[in-house]
CSV table of C-alpha atoms in Angstrom, one decimal:
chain,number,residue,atom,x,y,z
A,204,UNK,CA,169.5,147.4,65.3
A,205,UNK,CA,166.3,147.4,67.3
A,206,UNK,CA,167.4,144.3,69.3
A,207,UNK,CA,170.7,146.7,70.6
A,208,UNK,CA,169.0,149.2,71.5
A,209,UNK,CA,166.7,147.6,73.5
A,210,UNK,CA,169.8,145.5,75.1
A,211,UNK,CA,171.1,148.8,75.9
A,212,UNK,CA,168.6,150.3,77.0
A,213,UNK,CA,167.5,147.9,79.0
A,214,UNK,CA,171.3,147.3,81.0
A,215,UNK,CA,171.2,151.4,81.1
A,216,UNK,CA,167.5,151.0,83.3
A,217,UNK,CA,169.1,148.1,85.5
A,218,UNK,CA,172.1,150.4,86.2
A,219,UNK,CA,170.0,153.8,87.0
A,220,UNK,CA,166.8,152.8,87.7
A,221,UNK,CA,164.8,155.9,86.4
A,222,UNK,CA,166.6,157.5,83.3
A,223,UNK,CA,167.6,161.4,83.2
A,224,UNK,CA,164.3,162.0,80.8
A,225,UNK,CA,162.1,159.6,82.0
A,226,UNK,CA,160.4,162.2,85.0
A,227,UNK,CA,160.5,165.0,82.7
A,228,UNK,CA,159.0,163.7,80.0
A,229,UNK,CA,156.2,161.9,81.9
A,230,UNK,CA,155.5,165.4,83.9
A,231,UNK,CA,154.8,167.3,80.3
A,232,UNK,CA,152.5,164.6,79.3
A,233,UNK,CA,150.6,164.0,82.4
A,234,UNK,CA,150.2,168.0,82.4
A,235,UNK,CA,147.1,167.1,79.7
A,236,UNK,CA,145.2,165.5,82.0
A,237,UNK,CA,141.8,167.0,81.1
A,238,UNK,CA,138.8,164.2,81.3
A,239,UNK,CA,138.4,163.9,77.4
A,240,UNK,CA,142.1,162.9,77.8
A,241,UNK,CA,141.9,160.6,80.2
A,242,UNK,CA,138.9,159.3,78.6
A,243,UNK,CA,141.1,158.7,75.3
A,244,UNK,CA,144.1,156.9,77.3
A,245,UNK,CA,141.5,154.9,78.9
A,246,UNK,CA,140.0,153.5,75.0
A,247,UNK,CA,143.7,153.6,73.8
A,248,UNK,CA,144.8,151.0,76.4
A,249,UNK,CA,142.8,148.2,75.1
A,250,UNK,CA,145.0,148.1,72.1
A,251,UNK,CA,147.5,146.3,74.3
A,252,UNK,CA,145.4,144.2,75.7
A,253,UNK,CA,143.7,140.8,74.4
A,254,UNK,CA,140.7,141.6,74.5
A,255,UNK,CA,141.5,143.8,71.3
A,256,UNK,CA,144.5,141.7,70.1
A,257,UNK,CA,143.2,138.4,70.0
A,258,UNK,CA,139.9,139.4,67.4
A,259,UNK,CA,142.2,141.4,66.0
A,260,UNK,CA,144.5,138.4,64.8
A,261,UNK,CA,141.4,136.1,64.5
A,262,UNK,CA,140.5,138.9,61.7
A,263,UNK,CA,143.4,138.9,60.3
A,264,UNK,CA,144.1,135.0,59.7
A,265,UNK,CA,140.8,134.9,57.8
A,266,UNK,CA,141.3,137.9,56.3
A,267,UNK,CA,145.0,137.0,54.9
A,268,UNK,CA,146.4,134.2,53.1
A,269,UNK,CA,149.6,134.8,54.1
A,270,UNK,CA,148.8,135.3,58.1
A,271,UNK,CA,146.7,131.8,57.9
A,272,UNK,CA,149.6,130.0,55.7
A,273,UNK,CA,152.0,130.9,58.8
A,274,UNK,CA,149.7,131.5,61.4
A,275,UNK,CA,151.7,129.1,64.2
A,276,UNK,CA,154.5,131.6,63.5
A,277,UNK,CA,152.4,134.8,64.0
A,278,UNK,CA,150.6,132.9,66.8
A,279,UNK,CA,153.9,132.0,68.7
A,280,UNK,CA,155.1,135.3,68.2
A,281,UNK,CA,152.4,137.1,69.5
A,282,UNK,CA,152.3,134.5,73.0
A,283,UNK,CA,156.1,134.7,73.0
A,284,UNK,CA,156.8,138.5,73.2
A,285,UNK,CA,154.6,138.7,76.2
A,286,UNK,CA,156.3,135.3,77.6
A,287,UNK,CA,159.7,137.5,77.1
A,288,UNK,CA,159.0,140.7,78.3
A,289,UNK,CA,157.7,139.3,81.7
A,290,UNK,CA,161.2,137.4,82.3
A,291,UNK,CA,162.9,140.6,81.3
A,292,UNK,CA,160.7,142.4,84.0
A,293,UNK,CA,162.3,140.0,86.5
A,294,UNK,CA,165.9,140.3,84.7
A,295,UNK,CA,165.4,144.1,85.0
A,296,UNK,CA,163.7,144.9,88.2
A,297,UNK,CA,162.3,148.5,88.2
A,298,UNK,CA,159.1,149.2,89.5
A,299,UNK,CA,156.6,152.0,88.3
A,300,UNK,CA,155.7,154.7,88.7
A,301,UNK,CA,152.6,153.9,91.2
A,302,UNK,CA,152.9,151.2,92.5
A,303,UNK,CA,155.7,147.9,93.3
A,304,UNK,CA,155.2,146.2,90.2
A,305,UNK,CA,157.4,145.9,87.7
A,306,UNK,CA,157.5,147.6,84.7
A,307,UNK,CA,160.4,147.8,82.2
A,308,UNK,CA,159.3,147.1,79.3
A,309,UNK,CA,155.8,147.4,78.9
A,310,UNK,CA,153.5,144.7,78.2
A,311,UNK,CA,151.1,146.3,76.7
A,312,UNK,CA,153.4,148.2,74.1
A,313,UNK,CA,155.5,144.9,73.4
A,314,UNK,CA,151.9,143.1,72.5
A,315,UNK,CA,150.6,146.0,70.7
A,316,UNK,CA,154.5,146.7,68.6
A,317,UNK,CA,154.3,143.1,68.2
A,318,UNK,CA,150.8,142.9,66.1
A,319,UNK,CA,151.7,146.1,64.6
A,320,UNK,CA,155.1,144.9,63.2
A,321,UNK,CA,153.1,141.5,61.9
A,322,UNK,CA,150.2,143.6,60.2
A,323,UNK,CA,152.6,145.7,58.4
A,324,UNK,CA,154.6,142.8,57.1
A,325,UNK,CA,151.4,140.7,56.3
A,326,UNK,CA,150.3,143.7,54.5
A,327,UNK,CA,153.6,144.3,52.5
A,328,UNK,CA,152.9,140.3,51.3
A,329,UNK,CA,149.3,140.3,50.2
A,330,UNK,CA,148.3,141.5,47.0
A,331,UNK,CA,147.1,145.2,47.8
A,332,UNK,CA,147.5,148.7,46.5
A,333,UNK,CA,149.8,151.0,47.5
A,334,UNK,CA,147.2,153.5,49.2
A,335,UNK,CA,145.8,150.8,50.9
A,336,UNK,CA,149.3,149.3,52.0
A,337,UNK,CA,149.8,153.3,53.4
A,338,UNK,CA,146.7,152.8,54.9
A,339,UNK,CA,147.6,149.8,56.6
A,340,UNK,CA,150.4,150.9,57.9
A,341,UNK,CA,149.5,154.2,59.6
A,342,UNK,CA,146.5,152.7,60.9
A,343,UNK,CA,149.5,150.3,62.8
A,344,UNK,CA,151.8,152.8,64.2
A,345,UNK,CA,149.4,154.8,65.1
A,346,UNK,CA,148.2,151.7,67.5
A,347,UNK,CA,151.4,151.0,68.4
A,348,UNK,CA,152.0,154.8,69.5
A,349,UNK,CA,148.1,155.1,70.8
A,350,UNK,CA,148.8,152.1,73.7
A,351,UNK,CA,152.0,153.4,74.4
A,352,UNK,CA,151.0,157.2,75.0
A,353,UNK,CA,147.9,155.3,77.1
A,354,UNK,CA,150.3,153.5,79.5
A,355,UNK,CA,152.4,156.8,80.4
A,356,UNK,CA,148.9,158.9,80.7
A,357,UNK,CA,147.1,155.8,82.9
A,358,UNK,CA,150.2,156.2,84.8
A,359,UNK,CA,150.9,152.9,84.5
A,360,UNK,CA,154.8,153.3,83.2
A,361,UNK,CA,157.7,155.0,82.5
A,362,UNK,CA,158.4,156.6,79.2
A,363,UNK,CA,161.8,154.3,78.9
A,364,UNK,CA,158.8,151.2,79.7
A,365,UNK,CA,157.3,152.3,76.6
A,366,UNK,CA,160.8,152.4,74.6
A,367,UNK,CA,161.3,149.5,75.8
A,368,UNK,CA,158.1,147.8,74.4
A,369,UNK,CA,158.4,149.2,71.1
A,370,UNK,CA,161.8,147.8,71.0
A,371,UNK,CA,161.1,144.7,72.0
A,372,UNK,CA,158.0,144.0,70.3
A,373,UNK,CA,159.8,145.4,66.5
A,374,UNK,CA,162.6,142.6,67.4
A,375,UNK,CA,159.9,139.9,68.0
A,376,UNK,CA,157.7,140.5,64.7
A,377,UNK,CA,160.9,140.7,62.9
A,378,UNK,CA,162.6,138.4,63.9
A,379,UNK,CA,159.0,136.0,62.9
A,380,UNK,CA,159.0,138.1,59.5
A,381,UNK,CA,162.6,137.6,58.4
A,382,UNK,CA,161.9,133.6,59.2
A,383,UNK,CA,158.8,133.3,57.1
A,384,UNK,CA,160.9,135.3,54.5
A,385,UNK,CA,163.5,132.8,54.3
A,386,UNK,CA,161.5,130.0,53.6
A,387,UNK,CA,161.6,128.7,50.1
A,388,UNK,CA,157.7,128.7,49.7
A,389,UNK,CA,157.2,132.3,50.7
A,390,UNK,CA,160.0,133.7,47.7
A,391,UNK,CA,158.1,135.4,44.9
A,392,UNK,CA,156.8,133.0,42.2
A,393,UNK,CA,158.7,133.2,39.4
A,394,UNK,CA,157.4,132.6,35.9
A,395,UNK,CA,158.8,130.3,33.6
A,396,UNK,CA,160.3,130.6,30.4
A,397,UNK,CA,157.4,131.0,27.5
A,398,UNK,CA,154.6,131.6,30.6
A,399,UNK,CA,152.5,134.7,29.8
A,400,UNK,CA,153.9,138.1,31.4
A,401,UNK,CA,151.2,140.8,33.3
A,402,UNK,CA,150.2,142.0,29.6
A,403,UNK,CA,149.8,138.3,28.1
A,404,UNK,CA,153.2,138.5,26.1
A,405,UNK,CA,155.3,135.2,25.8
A,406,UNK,CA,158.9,135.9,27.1
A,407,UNK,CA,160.8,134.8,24.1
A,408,UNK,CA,164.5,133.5,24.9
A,409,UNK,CA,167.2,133.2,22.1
A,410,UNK,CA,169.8,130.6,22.3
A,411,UNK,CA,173.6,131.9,21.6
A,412,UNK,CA,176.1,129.6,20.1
């Protein structure tokens, strides 16, 4: 799903260049441009960046089992969405809003979707409650949607840059999560027949002839 809509979105922004909504919608943002906001988009906009990404997966491999057992995966995810998004800049071709550069998608929301997709999933695999699991995951999208809002209100993209990062970054970390979920070593344990169950019962089987 996420990987069509970012194809079309991103064939609909070669064909037009700026989308219908993408002036209007930056115009009502950029109308809040007191200095406590500017001072927020400028503290939201390292959450895209590596100076905030890179200790933040460092953290979370030696936090996790599950991010250290498969950290080449999360590592090459995390270096390949940026590695993507830069040769669909080139693919693409649409400059911002200041400036020459280009800017569909955004690298800062692809890197920032990208972690935030991994946490969540990392989350849903380690052993936590589920108000800490809620926790997690709000604490994630609202990065996700913190760098994003930063990069319209920096001036630094497009709205349909944004869209496109968050699209692009979900189809990275889950296309990395449904891998590790296929492999045989990350299924649940299952126990076997006579092992203990959660209250220390035996499971008892009965043979029919």
């Amino acid at each position: 799903m996420s990987l069509g809509l970012f194809l079309g979105l991103g064939l609909a922004v070669y064909a037009t260049g700026v989308m219908p909504g993408d002036v209007l919608l930056r115009q009502l943002l950029l109308e809040s441009d007191a200095d406590i906001v500017r001072k927020l988009a400028r503290w939201a906009n390292y959450g895209g960046r590596i100076h905030f990404l890179l200790p933040g997966a460092i953290v979370l491999f030696l936090l996790s089992s599950v991010a250290r057992r498969y950290w080449r995966v999360w590592g090459a995810v995390l270096i390949g969405s940026s590695l993507i998004q830069h040769a669909v800049k080139f693919l693409v071709g649409r400059s911002r809003p200041s400036g020459s550069s280009l800017g569909f998608p955004s690298g800062h929301t692809t890197a920032a979707a990208t972690f935030a997709v991994v946490l969540i999933y990392i989350a849903s695999r380690e052993r936590l409650s589920r108000a800490q699991r809620w926790a997690i995951d709000v604490l994630a999208i609202c990065l996700m949607l913190a760098v994003g809002w930063a990069r319209i209100m920096r001036h630094a993209h497009w709205p349909s840059d944004v869209l496109g990062g968050f699209l692009l970054g979900i189809c990275c970390a889950a296309a990395a999560a449904w891998w590790v979920s296929s492999r045989p070593e990350a299924a649940p344990e299952r126990r076997s027949v006579g092992e203990p169950d959660e209250q220390g019962l035996g499971i008892a089987t009965t043979s029919r002839s």
